Amino acid sequence: MDALTLLLGRRSNKKLVAPAPQGEQLDNILQAALHAPDHGRLTPYRFVIIEQQGQDVLEQLLKSAVEELNLGEERKKKAEDVSHRAPMIIAVIAEINTEVAKVPGWEQMLTAGCATYAIQLAANAQGFDNVWVSGPWVDGTDLRNALGCAEHDKIIAFVMLGTAEQKLEKAKTYDLTEYVSYL
């Protein structure tokens, strides 16, 4: 698949089943993420791979965040679904270095976001589907501790990875006049 076809056809898919990427496929995904644009070569992110029993742990951590942050019963039910939505989840943690003046925190967050998008594209390029999930529970104390977050770190994504249970419709083409202007 050529790069333009990949970019124009990318869609999020929430209906994912096994298999998930393994071995060289997973290595390719992580290598692609490590090639994200990165001012100052800070690599301001890291990844935690969550599979099988780890997904049960994630469910409990998300439920703990729901309780701590008073997010309600609906969000607690969603914690069960999210933690088991795909055979593999990659948590992406932005590690913000506040001591580097030339690369502000917002730019480091964008770099982590680019790394997350690279995970999605590399997965798609190898035939896997995915969806990027976040939510208010990313600020849960137990979750942050379990993922090894320091004070300035931010959990920016849970990328669900797997094989499409069903293929999605073709991605739509946008009317560019709504989004583009010229100076």
Backbone as ProteinMPNN parsed JSONL, in Angstrom:
{"seq_chain_A": "MDALTLLLGRRSNKKLVAPAPQGEQLDNILQAALHAPDHGRLTPYRFVIIEQQGQDVLEQLLKSAVEELNLGEERKKKAEDVSHRAPMIIAVIAEINTEVAKVPGWEQMLTAGCATYAIQLAANAQGFDNVWVSGPWVDGTDLRNALGCAEHDKIIAFVMLGTAEQKLEKAKTYDLTEYVSYL", "coords_chain_A": {"N_chain_A": [[0.852, -1.173, 0.0], [0.612, 2.152, -0.918], [1.834, 5.264, 0.483], [0.095, 7.527, 0.267], [-2.408, 6.397, -0.312], [-2.759, 4.99, 2.057], [-2.901, 7.133, 3.941], [-5.169, 8.565, 3.021], [-7.152, 6.714, 3.317], [-7.388, 6.008, 5.972], [-9.13, 5.024, 8.86], [-10.833, 4.946, 11.982], [-11.505, 2.006, 13.809], [-13.631, 0.343, 15.875], [-14.345, -2.271, 16.293], [-12.668, -4.872, 16.954], [-10.74, -7.839, 16.682], [-8.785, -10.798, 17.493], [-6.171, -11.782, 15.259], [-3.652, -9.757, 16.92], [-0.973, -7.452, 16.204], [2.257, -8.968, 16.252], [5.623, -9.856, 17.166], [7.792, -9.121, 14.52], [5.979, -7.465, 13.213], [4.874, -5.913, 15.31], [7.233, -4.742, 16.214], [7.83, -3.168, 13.957], [5.725, -1.316, 14.088], [6.285, 0.026, 16.491], [8.841, 1.027, 15.902], [8.157, 2.784, 13.822], [6.727, 4.677, 15.29], [8.778, 5.749, 16.802], [10.03, 7.301, 14.967], [8.739, 9.675, 14.726], [8.213, 13.226, 14.133], [10.417, 15.279, 15.974], [11.373, 17.762, 17.723], [14.422, 18.76, 19.029], [15.162, 16.21, 19.634], [14.094, 14.739, 21.834], [12.515, 12.574, 22.32], [9.899, 12.434, 23.657], [8.084, 10.513, 24.87], [6.673, 7.304, 25.719], [5.869, 3.795, 25.646], [3.411, 1.457, 26.749], [2.615, -1.814, 26.556], [-0.346, -3.608, 26.529], [-1.87, -6.572, 27.153], [-3.991, -9.479, 27.302], [-3.981, -10.718, 30.535], [-3.149, -8.283, 31.463], [-5.085, -6.6, 30.493], [-7.23, -7.098, 32.15], [-6.211, -5.997, 34.477], [-5.993, -3.347, 33.609], [-8.723, -2.747, 33.32], [-9.552, -2.69, 36.021], [-8.003, -0.551, 36.915], [-9.036, 1.554, 35.389], [-11.645, 1.6, 36.356], [-11.096, 2.315, 38.975], [-10.207, 4.913, 38.527], [-12.579, 6.038, 37.611], [-14.106, 5.984, 39.949], [-12.501, 7.576, 41.666], [-12.482, 10.055, 40.314], [-15.097, 10.603, 40.161], [-16.825, 9.903, 37.932], [-19.132, 8.573, 37.207], [-21.661, 5.964, 36.684], [-22.102, 5.134, 34.035], [-19.628, 5.58, 32.79], [-18.133, 3.744, 34.211], [-19.128, 1.3, 33.279], [-18.26, 1.561, 30.685], [-15.542, 1.322, 31.069], [-15.102, -1.41, 31.303], [-15.677, -2.269, 28.695], [-13.798, -0.779, 27.15], [-11.307, -1.686, 28.091], [-11.219, -4.238, 27.122], [-11.632, -4.168, 24.425], [-10.035, -4.758, 22.27], [-7.521, -7.094, 21.116], [-4.994, -6.196, 21.765], [-3.562, -3.427, 23.437], [-1.976, -0.348, 23.263], [-0.633, 1.788, 25.455], [0.097, 5.181, 25.375], [2.371, 7.345, 26.662], [3.057, 10.655, 27.242], [6.045, 12.089, 27.995], [6.795, 14.764, 29.506], [9.321, 17.065, 29.439], [10.141, 19.539, 31.43], [12.358, 21.087, 31.704], [13.597, 21.823, 29.397], [13.895, 24.525, 27.694], [13.781, 25.363, 25.001], [12.031, 23.655, 23.748], [8.874, 23.672, 24.238], [6.337, 22.348, 26.507], [3.859, 21.908, 25.194], [4.683, 21.418, 22.593], [6.116, 19.077, 22.883], [4.02, 17.414, 23.588], [2.641, 17.376, 21.154], [4.501, 15.98, 19.638], [4.378, 13.467, 20.889], [1.766, 12.89, 20.183], [2.077, 12.7, 17.4], [3.67, 10.414, 17.323], [1.828, 8.589, 18.243], [-0.044, 8.63, 16.162], [1.59, 7.606, 14.174], [1.842, 4.989, 15.09], [-0.767, 4.11, 14.57], [-0.892, 4.358, 11.742], [1.216, 2.66, 10.896], [0.28, 0.242, 11.84], [-2.077, -0.015, 10.284], [-0.859, -0.15, 7.738], [0.16, -2.661, 7.809], [-2.011, -4.263, 7.783], [-3.653, -4.259, 10.037], [-6.309, -3.045, 12.101], [-7.42, -0.204, 14.08], [-8.074, 1.939, 16.917], [-7.96, 5.08, 18.516], [-8.173, 5.823, 21.823], [-9.107, 7.836, 24.563], [-9.846, 9.806, 27.371], [-11.458, 11.106, 30.378], [-10.532, 9.53, 32.462], [-7.827, 9.164, 32.257], [-6.448, 10.649, 34.046], [-6.508, 9.367, 36.443], [-5.231, 8.425, 39.587], [-4.285, 5.804, 40.411], [-4.07, 4.548, 37.923], [-2.179, 6.196, 36.622], [0.012, 5.759, 38.323], [0.404, 2.974, 37.961], [1.188, 2.937, 35.322], [3.585, 4.144, 35.502], [3.88, 6.958, 35.552], [5.359, 10.138, 35.807], [5.253, 13.339, 37.516], [4.805, 15.4, 35.513], [4.055, 13.927, 33.331], [1.753, 12.701, 30.843], [-0.928, 10.658, 30.095], [-1.756, 9.989, 26.938], [-3.028, 8.383, 25.108], [-4.809, 5.359, 24.497], [-4.173, 3.02, 22.349], [-6.037, 0.9, 20.579], [-5.516, -2.213, 19.174], [-5.891, -4.569, 16.549], [-7.441, -7.081, 14.495], [-9.753, -6.284, 11.981], [-13.098, -6.829, 12.744], [-15.153, -6.48, 11.028], [-14.976, -5.002, 7.837], [-14.765, -1.508, 7.319], [-16.768, 1.095, 5.764], [-15.652, 2.869, 2.856], [-13.397, 5.578, 3.401], [-14.52, 8.962, 3.711], [-14.444, 11.711, 1.369], [-13.43, 14.981, 1.877], [-14.822, 18.308, 1.686], [-12.69, 20.637, 0.835], [-12.835, 23.417, 0.926], [-14.051, 24.191, 3.269], [-12.099, 24.025, 5.16], [-9.71, 25.156, 4.429], [-7.704, 27.986, 3.78], [-6.029, 30.721, 2.156], [-3.151, 32.752, 2.442]], "CA_chain_A": [[0.0, 0.0, 0.0], [1.426, 3.366, -0.958], [1.605, 6.157, 1.616], [-1.066, 8.389, 0.071], [-3.591, 5.546, -0.145], [-2.858, 4.736, 3.492], [-3.346, 8.354, 4.613], [-6.521, 8.948, 2.597], [-8.104, 5.669, 3.666], [-7.34, 5.678, 7.4], [-10.363, 5.169, 9.632], [-10.836, 4.262, 13.269], [-12.403, 0.861, 13.838], [-13.795, -0.093, 17.264], [-14.686, -3.689, 16.341], [-11.388, -5.518, 16.713], [-10.579, -9.193, 17.192], [-7.463, -11.372, 17.271], [-4.9, -11.53, 15.934], [-3.027, -8.441, 17.033], [0.404, -7.533, 15.71], [3.235, -9.641, 17.11], [6.964, -9.994, 16.602], [8.296, -8.097, 13.61], [4.903, -6.501, 12.947], [4.826, -4.993, 16.445], [8.48, -3.97, 16.169], [7.676, -2.153, 12.904], [4.811, -0.299, 14.6], [7.0, 0.825, 17.495], [9.901, 1.761, 15.194], [7.52, 3.9, 13.119], [6.419, 5.689, 16.308], [10.028, 6.386, 17.224], [10.474, 8.183, 13.887], [7.869, 10.858, 14.685], [8.932, 14.503, 14.224], [10.823, 15.415, 17.375], [12.259, 18.909, 17.934], [15.345, 18.567, 20.144], [15.412, 14.762, 19.828], [13.797, 14.435, 23.23], [11.695, 11.362, 22.391], [9.114, 12.695, 24.866], [6.986, 9.563, 24.995], [7.016, 5.886, 25.858], [4.731, 2.94, 25.377], [3.147, 0.3, 27.6], [1.786, -2.766, 25.816], [-1.302, -4.24, 27.438], [-2.535, -7.723, 26.552], [-4.493, -10.575, 28.128], [-4.221, -10.4, 31.946], [-2.943, -6.848, 31.614], [-6.349, -5.93, 30.198], [-8.022, -7.187, 33.384], [-5.632, -4.988, 35.369], [-6.409, -2.041, 33.076], [-10.131, -2.553, 33.667], [-9.634, -2.282, 37.43], [-7.411, 0.783, 37.025], [-9.993, 2.513, 34.835], [-12.754, 1.693, 37.316], [-10.591, 3.097, 40.099], [-10.217, 6.317, 38.086], [-13.979, 6.456, 37.575], [-14.492, 6.251, 41.345], [-11.713, 8.712, 42.176], [-12.831, 11.3, 39.628], [-16.556, 10.698, 40.211], [-17.236, 9.984, 36.529], [-20.46, 8.0, 37.028], [-21.858, 4.545, 36.371], [-21.957, 4.903, 32.593], [-18.191, 5.502, 32.508], [-17.645, 2.495, 34.811], [-19.464, 0.252, 32.311], [-17.386, 1.76, 29.523], [-14.207, 0.835, 31.443], [-15.064, -2.832, 30.965], [-15.616, -2.373, 27.24], [-12.55, -0.222, 26.632], [-10.146, -2.5, 28.45], [-11.259, -5.526, 26.404], [-12.139, -3.877, 23.086], [-9.107, -5.265, 21.251], [-6.578, -8.047, 21.696], [-3.801, -5.488, 22.233], [-3.685, -1.99, 23.673], [-0.712, 0.33, 23.535], [-0.775, 3.066, 26.145], [1.139, 6.141, 25.0], [2.576, 8.324, 27.729], [3.916, 11.787, 26.907], [6.956, 12.41, 29.101], [7.095, 16.175, 29.29], [10.529, 17.559, 30.097], [9.917, 20.973, 31.66], [13.652, 21.759, 31.83], [14.116, 22.153, 28.068], [13.189, 25.762, 27.348], [13.587, 25.542, 23.559], [10.952, 22.775, 23.297], [7.836, 23.775, 25.267], [5.545, 21.156, 26.779], [2.837, 21.677, 24.17], [5.323, 20.844, 21.415], [6.42, 17.695, 23.242], [2.741, 16.695, 23.491], [2.385, 17.157, 19.728], [5.398, 14.915, 19.221], [3.783, 12.222, 21.371], [0.605, 12.667, 19.33], [2.581, 12.209, 16.11], [4.099, 9.028, 17.544], [0.595, 7.799, 18.334], [-0.573, 8.509, 14.8], [2.481, 6.693, 13.458], [1.422, 3.643, 15.502], [-1.977, 3.786, 13.827], [-0.599, 4.182, 10.317], [2.044, 1.467, 10.714], [-0.614, -0.908, 12.027], [-2.897, -0.108, 9.073], [-0.014, -0.555, 6.617], [0.42, -4.099, 7.926], [-3.271, -4.98, 7.734], [-4.369, -4.234, 11.308], [-7.134, -1.866, 12.343], [-7.161, 0.367, 15.394], [-8.792, 3.141, 17.324], [-7.286, 5.848, 19.56], [-9.122, 6.096, 22.891], [-8.603, 8.54, 25.755], [-10.975, 10.093, 28.244], [-11.084, 11.758, 31.633], [-9.904, 8.599, 33.407], [-6.363, 9.149, 32.123], [-5.886, 11.366, 35.186], [-6.658, 8.566, 37.652], [-3.973, 8.232, 40.323], [-3.823, 4.411, 40.337], [-3.686, 4.304, 36.534], [-0.917, 6.908, 36.383], [1.066, 5.045, 39.055], [0.637, 1.674, 37.327], [1.893, 3.173, 34.059], [4.87, 4.771, 35.799], [3.863, 8.371, 35.172], [5.924, 11.166, 36.682], [4.344, 14.471, 37.737], [4.472, 16.14, 34.293], [3.668, 13.006, 32.267], [0.336, 12.679, 30.502], [-1.378, 9.522, 29.283], [-2.487, 10.642, 25.843], [-3.764, 7.465, 24.243], [-4.843, 3.911, 24.507], [-4.401, 2.624, 20.962], [-6.555, -0.458, 20.493], [-5.012, -2.824, 17.944], [-6.332, -5.918, 16.247], [-7.925, -7.341, 13.145], [-11.121, -5.796, 11.834], [-14.166, -7.824, 12.775], [-15.777, -6.226, 9.738], [-14.366, -3.862, 7.161], [-15.554, -0.284, 7.321], [-16.991, 1.74, 4.478], [-14.546, 3.699, 2.38], [-13.287, 6.898, 4.04], [-15.134, 10.009, 2.895], [-13.626, 12.8, 0.849], [-13.903, 16.228, 2.476], [-14.85, 19.542, 0.921], [-11.549, 21.392, 1.374], [-13.13, 24.845, 1.092], [-14.453, 24.424, 4.653], [-10.957, 23.884, 6.066], [-8.474, 25.715, 3.865], [-7.661, 29.349, 3.263], [-4.701, 31.093, 1.671], [-2.7, 34.056, 2.876]], "C_chain_A": [[0.901, 1.241, 0.0], [0.965, 4.325, 0.139], [0.347, 7.005, 1.455], [-2.367, 7.604, 0.224], [-3.826, 5.258, 1.33], [-3.43, 5.955, 4.217], [-4.795, 8.709, 4.274], [-7.58, 7.917, 3.004], [-8.184, 5.35, 5.143], [-8.666, 5.983, 8.079], [-10.166, 4.488, 10.966], [-11.866, 3.141, 13.225], [-12.455, 0.33, 15.263], [-14.088, -1.582, 17.393], [-13.463, -4.503, 15.941], [-11.33, -6.893, 17.387], [-9.135, -9.634, 16.967], [-7.362, -11.794, 15.8], [-4.544, -10.048, 15.991], [-1.619, -8.565, 16.471], [1.328, -8.184, 16.74], [4.597, -9.594, 16.423], [7.392, -8.823, 15.752], [7.234, -7.043, 13.295], [4.831, -5.461, 14.066], [6.082, -4.129, 16.489], [8.39, -2.86, 15.128], [6.795, -1.003, 13.387], [5.54, 0.626, 15.578], [8.152, 1.617, 16.871], [9.324, 2.963, 14.451], [7.216, 5.027, 14.104], [7.669, 6.448, 16.717], [10.636, 7.275, 16.139], [9.578, 9.415, 13.743], [8.715, 12.131, 14.723], [9.189, 14.842, 15.69], [11.86, 16.527, 17.527], [13.127, 18.66, 19.178], [15.697, 17.108, 20.429], [15.202, 14.332, 21.278], [13.125, 13.066, 23.404], [10.806, 11.449, 23.642], [7.884, 11.792, 25.011], [7.557, 8.176, 25.234], [5.726, 5.107, 25.764], [4.633, 1.824, 26.413], [2.189, -0.596, 26.825], [0.949, -3.551, 26.817], [-2.026, -5.341, 26.677], [-3.022, -8.662, 27.642], [-4.744, -10.162, 29.579], [-4.012, -8.91, 32.226], [-4.222, -6.067, 31.346], [-7.305, -6.005, 31.391], [-7.536, -6.151, 34.399], [-6.056, -3.596, 34.917], [-7.867, -1.76, 33.431], [-10.275, -2.07, 35.105], [-9.074, -0.877, 37.633], [-8.353, 1.86, 36.492], [-11.182, 2.687, 35.777], [-12.332, 2.495, 38.549], [-10.603, 4.59, 39.759], [-11.632, 6.864, 38.047], [-14.458, 6.822, 38.977], [-13.807, 7.517, 41.868], [-12.196, 10.038, 41.602], [-14.352, 11.515, 39.537], [-17.152, 10.863, 38.803], [-18.56, 9.29, 36.232], [-20.488, 6.554, 36.561], [-21.664, 4.235, 34.886], [-20.48, 4.738, 32.221], [-17.599, 4.215, 33.091], [-17.931, 1.313, 33.878], [-18.55, 0.346, 31.088], [-15.975, 1.262, 29.81], [-14.056, -0.642, 31.107], [-14.891, -3.011, 29.468], [-14.255, -1.925, 26.707], [-11.361, -1.143, 26.904], [-10.096, -3.834, 27.715], [-11.735, -5.359, 24.958], [-11.288, -4.5, 21.987], [-8.144, -6.247, 21.904], [-5.286, -7.412, 22.199], [-4.119, -4.011, 22.394], [-2.279, -1.449, 23.899], [-1.05, 1.664, 24.2], [0.394, 3.948, 25.727], [1.187, 7.205, 26.083], [3.519, 9.404, 27.219], [4.738, 12.105, 28.147], [7.464, 13.827, 28.89], [8.291, 16.601, 30.132], [10.398, 19.075, 30.226], [11.216, 21.763, 31.752], [14.26, 22.142, 30.498], [13.329, 23.345, 27.541], [12.892, 25.871, 25.854], [12.488, 24.64, 22.987], [9.864, 22.779, 24.375], [7.016, 22.484, 25.385], [4.513, 20.862, 25.712], [3.442, 21.035, 22.932], [5.707, 19.382, 21.676], [5.15, 16.835, 23.184], [2.397, 16.409, 22.029], [3.265, 16.029, 19.193], [4.848, 13.555, 19.653], [2.538, 11.879, 20.559], [0.999, 12.145, 17.955], [3.033, 10.757, 16.229], [2.877, 8.109, 17.611], [-0.007, 7.585, 16.952], [0.292, 7.568, 13.967], [2.172, 5.238, 13.828], [0.211, 3.218, 14.679], [-1.69, 3.501, 12.353], [0.228, 2.924, 10.063], [1.218, 0.195, 10.91], [-1.47, -1.103, 10.776], [-2.089, -0.621, 7.883], [0.261, -2.057, 6.626], [-0.871, -4.918, 8.036], [-4.058, -5.032, 9.025], [-5.193, -2.95, 11.412], [-6.917, -1.399, 13.776], [-8.096, 1.526, 15.665], [-8.022, 3.762, 18.488], [-8.346, 6.236, 20.583], [-8.411, 6.875, 23.992], [-9.798, 8.749, 26.672], [-10.512, 10.662, 29.562], [-10.37, 10.835, 32.613], [-8.392, 8.562, 33.302], [-5.677, 9.893, 33.262], [-6.028, 10.6, 36.498], [-5.315, 8.252, 38.297], [-3.436, 6.814, 40.196], [-3.347, 4.068, 38.932], [-2.334, 4.949, 36.241], [0.24, 6.19, 37.093], [1.415, 3.728, 38.379], [1.408, 1.822, 36.014], [3.201, 3.932, 34.255], [4.96, 6.229, 35.433], [4.495, 9.243, 36.25], [4.941, 12.344, 36.714], [3.888, 15.144, 36.441], [4.055, 15.239, 33.136], [2.164, 13.051, 32.044], [0.057, 11.427, 29.672], [-2.219, 10.124, 28.171], [-3.304, 9.681, 25.003], [-3.72, 6.047, 24.761], [-5.156, 3.542, 23.064], [-4.798, 1.152, 20.973], [-6.139, -1.033, 19.152], [-5.548, -4.231, 17.775], [-6.706, -6.034, 14.779], [-9.386, -6.903, 13.083], [-12.101, -6.958, 11.871], [-14.983, -7.723, 11.486], [-15.128, -4.992, 9.138], [-15.323, -2.679, 7.145], [-15.777, 0.202, 5.9], [-15.77, 2.577, 4.127], [-14.574, 5.059, 3.083], [-13.861, 7.967, 3.115], [-14.091, 11.007, 2.408], [-14.246, 14.103, 1.345], [-13.929, 17.363, 1.468], [-13.782, 20.452, 1.526], [-11.85, 22.859, 1.597], [-13.554, 25.18, 2.52], [-13.262, 24.488, 5.603], [-9.707, 24.622, 5.623], [-8.68, 27.157, 3.452], [-6.225, 29.646, 2.856], [-4.379, 32.499, 2.119], [-1.982, 34.75, 1.742]], "O_chain_A": [[1.822, 1.36, 0.808], [-0.147, 4.212, 0.654], [-0.397, 7.183, 2.419], [-3.322, 8.096, 0.825], [-4.964, 5.281, 1.798], [-4.35, 5.817, 5.024], [-5.558, 9.111, 5.153], [-8.771, 8.226, 3.028], [-8.978, 4.497, 5.539], [-9.246, 7.054, 7.899], [-9.393, 3.535, 11.062], [-12.956, 3.302, 12.676], [-11.432, -0.091, 15.804], [-14.081, -2.109, 18.506], [-13.243, -4.789, 14.764], [-11.807, -7.076, 18.507], [-8.356, -8.927, 16.328], [-8.371, -12.124, 15.178], [-5.053, -9.223, 15.232], [-1.125, -9.677, 16.284], [1.186, -7.97, 17.944], [4.688, -9.32, 15.226], [7.362, -7.675, 16.193], [7.554, -5.866, 13.13], [4.737, -4.263, 13.796], [6.01, -2.932, 16.765], [8.823, -1.736, 15.381], [7.094, 0.16, 13.118], [5.423, 1.849, 15.499], [8.41, 2.753, 17.27], [9.924, 4.038, 14.445], [7.424, 6.199, 13.79], [7.619, 7.656, 16.951], [11.65, 7.932, 16.375], [9.657, 10.12, 12.737], [9.813, 12.125, 15.279], [8.304, 14.713, 16.536], [13.064, 16.279, 17.468], [12.601, 18.379, 20.255], [16.446, 16.816, 21.361], [16.04, 13.646, 21.864], [13.159, 12.478, 24.485], [10.939, 10.645, 24.565], [6.777, 12.275, 25.248], [8.733, 7.906, 24.994], [4.633, 5.673, 25.797], [5.646, 1.315, 26.891], [1.083, -0.181, 26.48], [1.455, -4.08, 27.806], [-2.707, -5.082, 25.685], [-2.521, -8.639, 28.766], [-5.625, -9.343, 29.838], [-4.636, -8.351, 33.128], [-4.423, -4.99, 31.908], [-8.095, -5.088, 31.616], [-8.333, -5.513, 35.087], [-6.434, -2.76, 35.738], [-8.201, -0.637, 33.807], [-11.038, -1.143, 35.376], [-9.605, -0.103, 38.428], [-8.458, 2.944, 37.067], [-11.666, 3.802, 35.969], [-13.123, 3.263, 39.097], [-10.961, 5.423, 40.591], [-11.867, 8.017, 38.407], [-15.128, 7.836, 39.171], [-14.448, 8.403, 42.434], [-12.305, 11.03, 42.324], [-14.823, 12.472, 38.923], [-17.875, 11.818, 38.522], [-19.069, 9.402, 35.117], [-19.485, 6.002, 36.108], [-21.121, 3.188, 34.531], [-20.127, 3.861, 31.432], [-16.663, 3.655, 32.521], [-17.087, 0.433, 33.706], [-18.126, -0.668, 30.534], [-15.279, 0.823, 28.894], [-12.988, -1.074, 30.671], [-14.063, -3.804, 29.02], [-13.639, -2.623, 25.903], [-10.513, -1.346, 26.035], [-9.054, -4.489, 27.684], [-12.193, -6.322, 24.343], [-11.782, -4.741, 20.885], [-7.973, -6.227, 23.123], [-4.559, -8.027, 22.98], [-4.848, -3.423, 21.595], [-1.491, -2.034, 24.642], [-1.664, 2.543, 23.595], [1.544, 3.509, 25.728], [0.195, 7.871, 26.38], [4.644, 9.113, 26.812], [4.189, 12.36, 29.219], [8.444, 14.051, 28.179], [8.278, 16.512, 31.359], [10.531, 19.802, 29.242], [11.181, 22.989, 31.868], [15.341, 22.731, 30.466], [12.231, 23.19, 27.007], [11.855, 26.416, 25.474], [12.058, 24.845, 21.851], [9.918, 21.987, 25.316], [7.009, 21.649, 24.481], [4.302, 19.703, 25.355], [2.803, 20.204, 22.287], [5.625, 18.549, 20.773], [5.2, 15.673, 22.781], [1.917, 15.323, 21.703], [2.815, 15.217, 18.385], [4.854, 12.604, 18.872], [2.284, 10.708, 20.277], [0.342, 11.26, 17.406], [2.798, 9.959, 15.322], [2.9, 6.991, 17.096], [-0.431, 6.478, 16.618], [-0.226, 6.815, 13.143], [2.234, 4.355, 12.973], [0.166, 2.105, 14.155], [-2.185, 2.524, 11.791], [-0.039, 2.196, 9.107], [1.435, -0.805, 10.227], [-1.581, -2.217, 10.264], [-2.583, -1.439, 7.106], [0.557, -2.651, 5.589], [-0.834, -6.11, 8.341], [-5.038, -5.771, 9.115], [-4.815, -1.908, 10.877], [-6.312, -2.101, 14.586], [-8.8, 2.018, 14.784], [-7.497, 3.049, 19.343], [-9.318, 6.909, 20.24], [-7.254, 6.601, 24.312], [-10.686, 7.897, 26.716], [-9.313, 10.701, 29.841], [-9.673, 11.312, 33.508], [-7.731, 7.988, 34.168], [-4.462, 9.785, 33.43], [-5.701, 11.133, 37.559], [-4.371, 7.855, 37.613], [-2.254, 6.629, 39.904], [-2.341, 3.38, 38.764], [-1.448, 4.309, 35.675], [1.32, 6.034, 36.523], [2.592, 3.397, 38.237], [2.185, 0.943, 35.639], [3.85, 4.318, 33.283], [6.027, 6.697, 35.037], [4.206, 9.104, 37.438], [3.925, 12.334, 36.02], [2.701, 15.431, 36.287], [3.731, 15.74, 32.059], [1.399, 13.395, 32.945], [0.726, 11.172, 28.67], [-3.275, 10.702, 28.428], [-4.185, 10.11, 24.257], [-2.747, 5.6, 25.368], [-6.283, 3.731, 22.605], [-4.005, 0.279, 21.326], [-6.376, -0.422, 18.11], [-5.648, -4.991, 18.738], [-6.339, -5.204, 13.948], [-10.154, -7.127, 14.019], [-11.96, -7.937, 11.138], [-15.439, -8.724, 10.932], [-14.775, -4.053, 9.851], [-16.532, -2.839, 6.978], [-15.089, -0.207, 4.964], [-14.969, 2.94, 4.989], [-15.643, 5.618, 3.329], [-13.71, 7.894, 1.896], [-13.003, 11.122, 2.972], [-15.457, 14.297, 1.239], [-13.153, 17.377, 0.513], [-13.968, 20.979, 2.623], [-11.169, 23.498, 2.398], [-13.432, 26.329, 2.944], [-13.4, 24.956, 6.733], [-8.738, 24.701, 6.379], [-9.697, 27.509, 2.853], [-5.312, 28.89, 3.188], [-5.265, 33.351, 2.166], [-1.518, 35.879, 1.905]]}, "name": "protein", "num_of_chains": 1, "seq": "MDALTLLLGRRSNKKLVAPAPQGEQLDNILQAALHAPDHGRLTPYRFVIIEQQGQDVLEQLLKSAVEELNLGEERKKKAEDVSHRAPMIIAVIAEINTEVAKVPGWEQMLTAGCATYAIQLAANAQGFDNVWVSGPWVDGTDLRNALGCAEHDKIIAFVMLGTAEQKLEKAKTYDLTEYVSYL"}
